[in-house]
Short mmCIF file of N, CA, C and O in Angstrom, two decimals:
data_model
loop_
_atom_site.label_atom_id
_atom_site.label_comp_id
_atom_site.label_asym_id
_atom_site.label_seq_id
_atom_site.Cartn_x
_atom_site.Cartn_y
_atom_site.Cartn_z
N GLN A 143 -0.46 -16.26 10.20
CA GLN A 143 0.39 -15.08 10.15
C GLN A 143 0.80 -14.78 8.71
O GLN A 143 1.17 -15.69 7.98
N VAL A 144 0.71 -13.52 8.33
CA VAL A 144 1.11 -13.10 6.99
C VAL A 144 2.18 -12.02 7.14
O VAL A 144 1.96 -10.99 7.76
N GLN A 145 3.34 -12.28 6.57
CA GLN A 145 4.43 -11.30 6.61
C GLN A 145 4.34 -10.36 5.42
O GLN A 145 4.18 -10.81 4.28
N LEU A 146 4.42 -9.06 5.70
CA LEU A 146 4.40 -8.03 4.67
C LEU A 146 5.67 -7.20 4.82
O LEU A 146 5.94 -6.67 5.91
N VAL A 147 6.43 -7.07 3.75
CA VAL A 147 7.69 -6.32 3.81
C VAL A 147 7.70 -5.29 2.70
O VAL A 147 7.73 -5.64 1.51
N GLU A 148 7.70 -4.01 3.10
CA GLU A 148 7.72 -2.92 2.12
C GLU A 148 9.16 -2.55 1.76
O GLU A 148 10.08 -2.73 2.56
N SER A 149 9.31 -2.02 0.56
CA SER A 149 10.59 -1.48 0.12
C SER A 149 10.32 -0.44 -0.96
O SER A 149 9.20 -0.35 -1.48
N GLY A 150 11.36 0.33 -1.29
CA GLY A 150 11.24 1.27 -2.39
C GLY A 150 11.08 2.73 -1.99
O GLY A 150 11.05 3.60 -2.84
N GLY A 151 10.98 3.00 -0.70
CA GLY A 151 10.87 4.38 -0.27
C GLY A 151 12.18 5.12 -0.42
O GLY A 151 13.21 4.54 -0.75
N GLY A 152 12.12 6.43 -0.19
CA GLY A 152 13.33 7.22 -0.28
C GLY A 152 13.03 8.69 -0.42
O GLY A 152 11.89 9.13 -0.20
N LEU A 153 14.06 9.45 -0.77
CA LEU A 153 13.95 10.89 -0.97
C LEU A 153 13.83 11.17 -2.46
O LEU A 153 14.65 10.67 -3.26
N VAL A 154 12.86 11.97 -2.84
CA VAL A 154 12.65 12.29 -4.25
C VAL A 154 12.23 13.75 -4.34
O VAL A 154 11.60 14.29 -3.42
N GLN A 155 12.58 14.38 -5.44
CA GLN A 155 12.20 15.77 -5.65
C GLN A 155 10.75 15.87 -6.10
O GLN A 155 10.21 14.92 -6.68
N PRO A 156 10.12 17.01 -5.85
CA PRO A 156 8.75 17.19 -6.34
C PRO A 156 8.67 16.95 -7.84
O PRO A 156 9.56 17.38 -8.59
N GLY A 157 7.63 16.25 -8.24
CA GLY A 157 7.48 15.88 -9.64
C GLY A 157 8.09 14.55 -10.00
O GLY A 157 7.87 14.04 -11.10
N GLY A 158 8.86 13.99 -9.09
CA GLY A 158 9.51 12.72 -9.35
C GLY A 158 8.61 11.52 -9.12
O GLY A 158 7.41 11.67 -8.82
N SER A 159 9.20 10.34 -9.26
CA SER A 159 8.45 9.09 -9.15
C SER A 159 9.16 8.11 -8.23
O SER A 159 10.40 8.14 -8.11
N LEU A 160 8.38 7.25 -7.62
CA LEU A 160 8.89 6.13 -6.84
C LEU A 160 7.94 4.96 -7.04
O LEU A 160 6.74 5.16 -7.27
N ARG A 161 8.47 3.76 -6.91
CA ARG A 161 7.62 2.57 -6.90
C ARG A 161 7.86 1.82 -5.61
O ARG A 161 8.98 1.37 -5.35
N LEU A 162 6.83 1.69 -4.82
CA LEU A 162 6.90 0.91 -3.59
C LEU A 162 6.52 -0.53 -3.88
O LEU A 162 5.65 -0.79 -4.71
N SER A 163 7.16 -1.44 -3.17
CA SER A 163 6.84 -2.85 -3.29
C SER A 163 6.47 -3.41 -1.92
O SER A 163 7.03 -2.98 -0.90
N CYS A 164 5.56 -4.35 -1.91
CA CYS A 164 5.18 -5.05 -0.69
C CYS A 164 5.28 -6.54 -0.98
O CYS A 164 4.45 -7.10 -1.72
N SER A 165 6.30 -7.17 -0.43
CA SER A 165 6.47 -8.61 -0.60
C SER A 165 5.63 -9.34 0.42
O SER A 165 5.70 -9.04 1.63
N VAL A 166 4.84 -10.27 -0.04
CA VAL A 166 3.88 -10.97 0.81
C VAL A 166 4.34 -12.40 1.02
O VAL A 166 4.71 -13.09 0.08
N GLY A 167 4.25 -12.84 2.27
CA GLY A 167 4.75 -14.17 2.61
C GLY A 167 3.76 -15.30 2.38
O GLY A 167 3.80 -16.30 3.09
N ARG A 168 2.87 -15.13 1.42
CA ARG A 168 1.96 -16.20 1.02
C ARG A 168 1.35 -15.80 -0.32
O ARG A 168 1.54 -14.69 -0.79
N ARG A 169 0.58 -16.71 -0.89
CA ARG A 169 -0.04 -16.43 -2.18
C ARG A 169 -1.01 -15.26 -2.03
O ARG A 169 -1.97 -15.31 -1.26
N ILE A 170 -0.75 -14.19 -2.79
CA ILE A 170 -1.51 -12.96 -2.52
C ILE A 170 -2.98 -13.10 -2.84
O ILE A 170 -3.82 -12.44 -2.23
N PHE A 171 -3.33 -13.96 -3.78
CA PHE A 171 -4.75 -14.07 -4.12
C PHE A 171 -5.51 -14.94 -3.12
O PHE A 171 -6.72 -15.15 -3.27
N SER A 172 -4.82 -15.42 -2.09
CA SER A 172 -5.50 -16.07 -0.98
C SER A 172 -5.94 -15.05 0.06
O SER A 172 -6.69 -15.38 0.98
N LEU A 173 -5.46 -13.81 -0.08
CA LEU A 173 -5.82 -12.75 0.86
C LEU A 173 -7.13 -12.10 0.44
O LEU A 173 -7.57 -12.24 -0.70
N ASP A 174 -7.74 -11.40 1.37
CA ASP A 174 -9.02 -10.75 1.09
C ASP A 174 -8.81 -9.31 0.64
O ASP A 174 -8.90 -8.99 -0.52
N ASP A 175 -8.51 -8.45 1.57
CA ASP A 175 -8.25 -7.05 1.24
C ASP A 175 -6.76 -6.81 1.14
O ASP A 175 -5.97 -7.38 1.91
N MET A 176 -6.37 -5.96 0.21
CA MET A 176 -4.98 -5.52 0.13
C MET A 176 -5.00 -4.03 -0.15
O MET A 176 -5.80 -3.56 -0.98
N ALA A 177 -4.11 -3.30 0.50
CA ALA A 177 -4.15 -1.86 0.37
C ALA A 177 -2.82 -1.23 0.76
O ALA A 177 -1.97 -1.88 1.39
N TRP A 178 -2.69 0.02 0.39
CA TRP A 178 -1.58 0.86 0.85
C TRP A 178 -2.18 1.99 1.70
O TRP A 178 -3.15 2.64 1.31
N TYR A 179 -1.57 2.22 2.85
CA TYR A 179 -1.92 3.33 3.73
C TYR A 179 -0.68 4.22 3.87
O TYR A 179 0.44 3.81 3.56
N ARG A 180 -0.90 5.41 4.37
CA ARG A 180 0.23 6.28 4.70
C ARG A 180 -0.09 7.09 5.94
O ARG A 180 -1.26 7.34 6.26
N GLN A 181 0.98 7.50 6.62
CA GLN A 181 0.82 8.33 7.81
C GLN A 181 1.89 9.40 7.81
O GLN A 181 3.10 9.09 7.86
N ALA A 182 1.45 10.64 7.74
CA ALA A 182 2.36 11.78 7.79
C ALA A 182 2.52 12.20 9.25
O ALA A 182 1.64 11.92 10.09
N PRO A 183 3.61 12.90 9.57
CA PRO A 183 3.83 13.33 10.96
C PRO A 183 2.67 14.16 11.48
O PRO A 183 2.21 15.10 10.82
N GLY A 184 2.17 13.79 12.64
CA GLY A 184 1.09 14.54 13.27
C GLY A 184 -0.28 14.30 12.69
O GLY A 184 -1.25 14.96 13.07
N LYS A 185 -0.39 13.36 11.74
CA LYS A 185 -1.67 13.08 11.10
C LYS A 185 -2.07 11.63 11.31
O LYS A 185 -1.25 10.77 11.63
N GLN A 186 -3.35 11.37 11.09
CA GLN A 186 -3.84 10.00 11.20
C GLN A 186 -3.45 9.21 9.96
O GLN A 186 -3.24 9.76 8.88
N ARG A 187 -3.37 7.90 10.14
CA ARG A 187 -3.09 7.03 9.01
C ARG A 187 -4.28 7.07 8.06
O ARG A 187 -5.43 7.00 8.49
N GLU A 188 -3.99 7.20 6.76
CA GLU A 188 -5.06 7.27 5.78
C GLU A 188 -4.89 6.21 4.70
O GLU A 188 -3.77 5.83 4.34
N LEU A 189 -6.02 5.77 4.18
CA LEU A 189 -6.03 4.81 3.09
C LEU A 189 -5.68 5.53 1.79
O LEU A 189 -6.30 6.54 1.45
N VAL A 190 -4.68 5.03 1.09
CA VAL A 190 -4.23 5.66 -0.14
C VAL A 190 -4.81 4.96 -1.37
O VAL A 190 -5.36 5.59 -2.26
N ALA A 191 -4.68 3.64 -1.40
CA ALA A 191 -5.15 2.87 -2.55
C ALA A 191 -5.45 1.45 -2.10
O ALA A 191 -4.80 0.94 -1.18
N SER A 192 -6.43 0.84 -2.74
CA SER A 192 -6.82 -0.51 -2.30
C SER A 192 -7.42 -1.31 -3.45
O SER A 192 -7.84 -0.74 -4.47
N PHE A 193 -7.44 -2.62 -3.24
CA PHE A 193 -8.16 -3.53 -4.12
C PHE A 193 -9.46 -3.91 -3.44
O PHE A 193 -9.48 -4.20 -2.24
N THR A 194 -10.54 -3.94 -4.22
CA THR A 194 -11.80 -4.44 -3.68
C THR A 194 -11.81 -5.96 -3.80
O THR A 194 -10.91 -6.56 -4.40
N ASP A 195 -12.83 -6.59 -3.21
CA ASP A 195 -12.94 -8.04 -3.28
C ASP A 195 -12.99 -8.53 -4.72
O ASP A 195 -12.52 -9.62 -5.04
N SER A 196 -13.57 -7.73 -5.60
CA SER A 196 -13.70 -8.12 -7.00
C SER A 196 -12.46 -7.77 -7.83
O SER A 196 -12.43 -8.02 -9.03
N GLY A 197 -11.47 -7.17 -7.16
CA GLY A 197 -10.24 -6.84 -7.87
C GLY A 197 -10.17 -5.44 -8.43
O GLY A 197 -9.16 -5.05 -9.02
N HIS A 198 -11.27 -4.68 -8.28
CA HIS A 198 -11.22 -3.28 -8.71
C HIS A 198 -10.35 -2.47 -7.75
O HIS A 198 -10.04 -2.91 -6.65
N THR A 199 -9.97 -1.29 -8.19
CA THR A 199 -9.10 -0.45 -7.39
C THR A 199 -9.80 0.83 -6.96
O THR A 199 -10.66 1.35 -7.67
N ASN A 200 -9.41 1.31 -5.78
CA ASN A 200 -9.92 2.57 -5.25
C ASN A 200 -8.75 3.42 -4.81
O ASN A 200 -7.73 2.89 -4.34
N TYR A 201 -8.91 4.74 -4.94
CA TYR A 201 -7.85 5.68 -4.56
C TYR A 201 -8.45 6.84 -3.78
O TYR A 201 -9.57 7.28 -4.05
N VAL A 202 -7.67 7.36 -2.85
CA VAL A 202 -8.07 8.60 -2.20
C VAL A 202 -7.97 9.71 -3.24
O VAL A 202 -7.12 9.66 -4.15
N ASP A 203 -8.84 10.69 -3.14
CA ASP A 203 -8.92 11.73 -4.17
C ASP A 203 -7.59 12.42 -4.43
O ASP A 203 -7.26 12.76 -5.58
N SER A 204 -6.80 12.61 -3.40
CA SER A 204 -5.56 13.38 -3.53
C SER A 204 -4.50 12.69 -4.39
O SER A 204 -3.53 13.34 -4.80
N VAL A 205 -4.65 11.39 -4.66
CA VAL A 205 -3.64 10.69 -5.45
C VAL A 205 -4.19 10.17 -6.78
O VAL A 205 -3.44 9.60 -7.59
N LYS A 206 -5.47 10.36 -7.04
CA LYS A 206 -6.07 9.87 -8.28
C LYS A 206 -5.37 10.49 -9.49
O LYS A 206 -5.11 11.69 -9.54
N GLY A 207 -5.05 9.63 -10.44
CA GLY A 207 -4.35 10.09 -11.63
C GLY A 207 -2.85 10.13 -11.49
O GLY A 207 -2.14 10.32 -12.47
N ARG A 208 -2.36 9.98 -10.27
CA ARG A 208 -0.90 10.02 -10.03
C ARG A 208 -0.36 8.69 -9.53
O ARG A 208 0.77 8.32 -9.84
N PHE A 209 -1.13 7.98 -8.72
CA PHE A 209 -0.69 6.72 -8.13
C PHE A 209 -1.44 5.56 -8.78
O PHE A 209 -2.61 5.69 -9.15
N THR A 210 -0.75 4.42 -8.86
CA THR A 210 -1.37 3.20 -9.39
C THR A 210 -1.01 2.02 -8.50
O THR A 210 0.18 1.76 -8.28
N ILE A 211 -2.03 1.33 -8.03
CA ILE A 211 -1.81 0.11 -7.25
C ILE A 211 -1.90 -1.08 -8.19
O ILE A 211 -2.74 -1.11 -9.10
N SER A 212 -1.03 -2.04 -7.97
CA SER A 212 -1.05 -3.24 -8.80
C SER A 212 -0.48 -4.40 -7.99
O SER A 212 0.05 -4.21 -6.89
N ARG A 213 -0.60 -5.60 -8.53
CA ARG A 213 -0.04 -6.76 -7.84
C ARG A 213 0.35 -7.83 -8.85
O ARG A 213 -0.22 -7.91 -9.94
N ASP A 214 1.32 -8.62 -8.46
CA ASP A 214 1.85 -9.69 -9.29
C ASP A 214 1.68 -10.99 -8.54
O ASP A 214 2.39 -11.25 -7.56
N GLY A 215 0.75 -11.82 -9.01
CA GLY A 215 0.46 -13.07 -8.34
C GLY A 215 1.60 -14.07 -8.43
O GLY A 215 1.78 -14.91 -7.54
N ALA A 216 2.38 -14.00 -9.48
CA ALA A 216 3.49 -14.95 -9.64
C ALA A 216 4.61 -14.64 -8.65
O ALA A 216 5.29 -15.56 -8.17
N LYS A 217 4.78 -13.36 -8.34
CA LYS A 217 5.86 -12.97 -7.42
C LYS A 217 5.34 -12.72 -6.01
O LYS A 217 6.14 -12.51 -5.10
N ASN A 218 4.01 -12.70 -5.85
CA ASN A 218 3.41 -12.39 -4.55
C ASN A 218 3.88 -11.03 -4.04
O ASN A 218 4.34 -10.90 -2.89
N VAL A 219 3.75 -10.06 -4.89
CA VAL A 219 4.15 -8.69 -4.57
C VAL A 219 3.04 -7.73 -4.96
O VAL A 219 2.41 -7.89 -6.01
N MET A 220 2.82 -6.74 -4.11
CA MET A 220 1.91 -5.64 -4.43
C MET A 220 2.75 -4.38 -4.61
O MET A 220 3.73 -4.19 -3.89
N TYR A 221 2.34 -3.54 -5.55
CA TYR A 221 3.11 -2.35 -5.86
C TYR A 221 2.26 -1.09 -5.68
O TYR A 221 1.04 -1.13 -5.75
N LEU A 222 2.96 0.02 -5.49
CA LEU A 222 2.33 1.33 -5.57
C LEU A 222 3.26 2.21 -6.40
O LEU A 222 4.33 2.60 -5.93
N GLN A 223 2.86 2.46 -7.64
CA GLN A 223 3.60 3.36 -8.49
C GLN A 223 3.13 4.77 -8.21
O GLN A 223 1.95 5.08 -8.32
N MET A 224 4.07 5.64 -7.84
CA MET A 224 3.74 7.01 -7.46
C MET A 224 4.45 7.97 -8.42
O MET A 224 5.68 8.01 -8.47
N ASN A 225 3.67 8.71 -9.17
CA ASN A 225 4.21 9.69 -10.12
C ASN A 225 3.79 11.09 -9.71
O ASN A 225 2.88 11.28 -8.90
N SER A 226 4.46 12.07 -10.28
CA SER A 226 4.15 13.49 -10.01
C SER A 226 4.05 13.74 -8.51
O SER A 226 3.09 14.34 -8.02
N LEU A 227 5.03 13.27 -7.79
CA LEU A 227 5.00 13.36 -6.33
C LEU A 227 5.04 14.80 -5.86
O LEU A 227 5.69 15.67 -6.47
N LYS A 228 4.34 15.03 -4.76
CA LYS A 228 4.24 16.36 -4.16
C LYS A 228 4.76 16.32 -2.73
O LYS A 228 4.74 15.25 -2.10
N PRO A 229 5.19 17.44 -2.19
CA PRO A 229 5.65 17.44 -0.79
C PRO A 229 4.61 16.88 0.17
O PRO A 229 4.97 16.23 1.16
N GLU A 230 3.34 17.08 -0.11
CA GLU A 230 2.30 16.57 0.78
C GLU A 230 2.13 15.05 0.71
O GLU A 230 1.36 14.48 1.49
N ASP A 231 2.84 14.40 -0.20
CA ASP A 231 2.85 12.94 -0.23
C ASP A 231 3.86 12.36 0.76
O ASP A 231 3.92 11.14 0.93
N THR A 232 4.65 13.22 1.38
CA THR A 232 5.63 12.76 2.36
C THR A 232 4.94 12.06 3.52
O THR A 232 4.04 12.63 4.15
N ALA A 233 5.35 10.84 3.78
CA ALA A 233 4.72 10.03 4.83
C ALA A 233 5.45 8.69 4.92
O ALA A 233 6.27 8.36 4.07
N VAL A 234 5.11 7.95 5.94
CA VAL A 234 5.48 6.54 6.00
C VAL A 234 4.35 5.76 5.33
O VAL A 234 3.18 5.94 5.69
N TYR A 235 4.70 4.93 4.37
CA TYR A 235 3.72 4.15 3.62
C TYR A 235 3.72 2.71 4.13
O TYR A 235 4.78 2.10 4.28
N TYR A 236 2.51 2.21 4.35
CA TYR A 236 2.34 0.88 4.92
C TYR A 236 1.54 -0.02 3.98
O TYR A 236 0.54 0.40 3.40
N CYS A 237 1.96 -1.24 3.92
CA CYS A 237 1.23 -2.28 3.21
C CYS A 237 0.25 -2.93 4.20
O CYS A 237 0.60 -3.12 5.38
N TYR A 238 -0.94 -3.26 3.72
CA TYR A 238 -1.98 -3.80 4.59
C TYR A 238 -2.68 -4.94 3.87
O TYR A 238 -2.91 -4.88 2.65
N ALA A 239 -3.01 -5.98 4.64
CA ALA A 239 -3.74 -7.10 4.05
C ALA A 239 -4.60 -7.75 5.12
O ALA A 239 -4.31 -7.67 6.31
N THR A 240 -5.67 -8.38 4.68
CA THR A 240 -6.52 -9.13 5.61
C THR A 240 -6.69 -10.56 5.10
O THR A 240 -6.60 -10.83 3.91
N LEU A 241 -6.92 -11.43 6.05
CA LEU A 241 -7.15 -12.84 5.76
C LEU A 241 -8.30 -13.32 6.61
O LEU A 241 -8.25 -13.23 7.84
N ALA A 242 -9.34 -13.80 5.96
CA ALA A 242 -10.52 -14.26 6.68
C ALA A 242 -10.49 -15.76 6.86
O ALA A 242 -10.17 -16.51 5.93
N THR A 243 -10.81 -16.20 8.08
CA THR A 243 -10.99 -17.62 8.35
C THR A 243 -12.44 -17.83 8.78
O THR A 243 -13.21 -16.87 8.84
N ILE A 244 -12.79 -19.04 9.11
CA ILE A 244 -14.15 -19.30 9.56
C ILE A 244 -14.43 -18.52 10.85
O ILE A 244 -15.53 -18.03 11.08
N GLU A 245 -13.39 -18.42 11.70
CA GLU A 245 -13.60 -17.80 13.00
C GLU A 245 -13.62 -16.28 12.94
O GLU A 245 -14.41 -15.63 13.62
N ARG A 246 -12.71 -15.70 12.19
CA ARG A 246 -12.58 -14.25 12.22
C ARG A 246 -11.76 -13.77 11.03
O ARG A 246 -11.23 -14.55 10.27
N LYS A 247 -11.66 -12.42 10.95
CA LYS A 247 -10.83 -11.79 9.92
C LYS A 247 -9.60 -11.20 10.59
O LYS A 247 -9.70 -10.47 11.57
N TYR A 248 -8.43 -11.55 10.04
CA TYR A 248 -7.17 -11.07 10.60
C TYR A 248 -6.62 -9.95 9.72
O TYR A 248 -6.71 -10.02 8.49
N ALA A 249 -6.02 -8.95 10.37
CA ALA A 249 -5.40 -7.83 9.66
C ALA A 249 -3.90 -7.84 9.90
O ALA A 249 -3.45 -8.11 11.01
N PHE A 250 -3.14 -7.53 8.86
CA PHE A 250 -1.69 -7.55 8.93
C PHE A 250 -1.14 -6.25 8.35
O PHE A 250 -1.68 -5.72 7.38
N TRP A 251 -0.06 -5.78 8.95
CA TRP A 251 0.61 -4.55 8.51
C TRP A 251 2.09 -4.82 8.28
O TRP A 251 2.70 -5.61 9.01
N GLY A 252 2.65 -4.13 7.30
CA GLY A 252 4.08 -4.13 7.14
C GLY A 252 4.71 -3.14 8.11
O GLY A 252 4.02 -2.44 8.86
N GLN A 253 6.05 -3.05 8.07
CA GLN A 253 6.76 -2.18 9.00
C GLN A 253 6.80 -0.73 8.53
O GLN A 253 7.14 0.17 9.29
N GLY A 254 6.46 -0.49 7.26
CA GLY A 254 6.44 0.86 6.72
C GLY A 254 7.73 1.22 6.01
O GLY A 254 8.80 0.72 6.33
N THR A 255 7.58 2.09 5.02
CA THR A 255 8.74 2.61 4.30
C THR A 255 8.55 4.13 4.14
O THR A 255 7.46 4.60 3.79
N GLN A 256 9.61 4.88 4.43
CA GLN A 256 9.52 6.33 4.43
C GLN A 256 9.63 6.87 3.01
O GLN A 256 10.55 6.51 2.25
N VAL A 257 8.72 7.76 2.66
CA VAL A 257 8.77 8.51 1.41
C VAL A 257 8.86 9.98 1.75
O VAL A 257 8.00 10.51 2.47
N THR A 258 9.90 10.63 1.26
CA THR A 258 10.09 12.05 1.51
C THR A 258 10.18 12.77 0.17
O THR A 258 11.03 12.43 -0.66
N VAL A 259 9.30 13.74 -0.04
CA VAL A 259 9.29 14.52 -1.27
C VAL A 259 9.73 15.94 -0.92
O VAL A 259 9.03 16.68 -0.24
N SER A 260 10.91 16.28 -1.38
CA SER A 260 11.49 17.57 -1.01
C SER A 260 12.55 17.98 -2.03
O SER A 260 13.25 17.13 -2.58
N SER A 261 12.68 19.27 -2.22
CA SER A 261 13.74 19.78 -3.09
C SER A 261 14.96 20.16 -2.27
O SER A 261 15.97 20.60 -2.82
#
C-alpha cells in the first residue's frame, strides 16, 4: 500500500500560480510511474503531467510551458507548479503512482485537491 496525500489547492485568479504537493508514504524512487491527473466537473479524468521510467517528463498540450512536474527524493514529495492559470484549469487534481511487484502492478491515487481559477 502506498499513501498519497495532496495539498496546495485553492482559489486563484486567472494568471496566478499555485504549487501542488503530493506527499508519498514511501521512498518515491521505489515507485514506477508518477503523475498528476485532473478531473473537471462533467469531464473525464485526464493526465496532466507525468514522469517516464527514465525520469523524463511529459505534459498534456494544454499545460505545456505553464506547468512543471518535479519531485524531491529526500522529502518523498512530488510537486506540480502551475503558472499562468486559466479558468479551464479548474478541476480536482490527483496524485497517481504505480508500484510493480513480481506478481502485478499496483496503482494508487490520492484523495484529490480542488483548484479553482476564477476572478
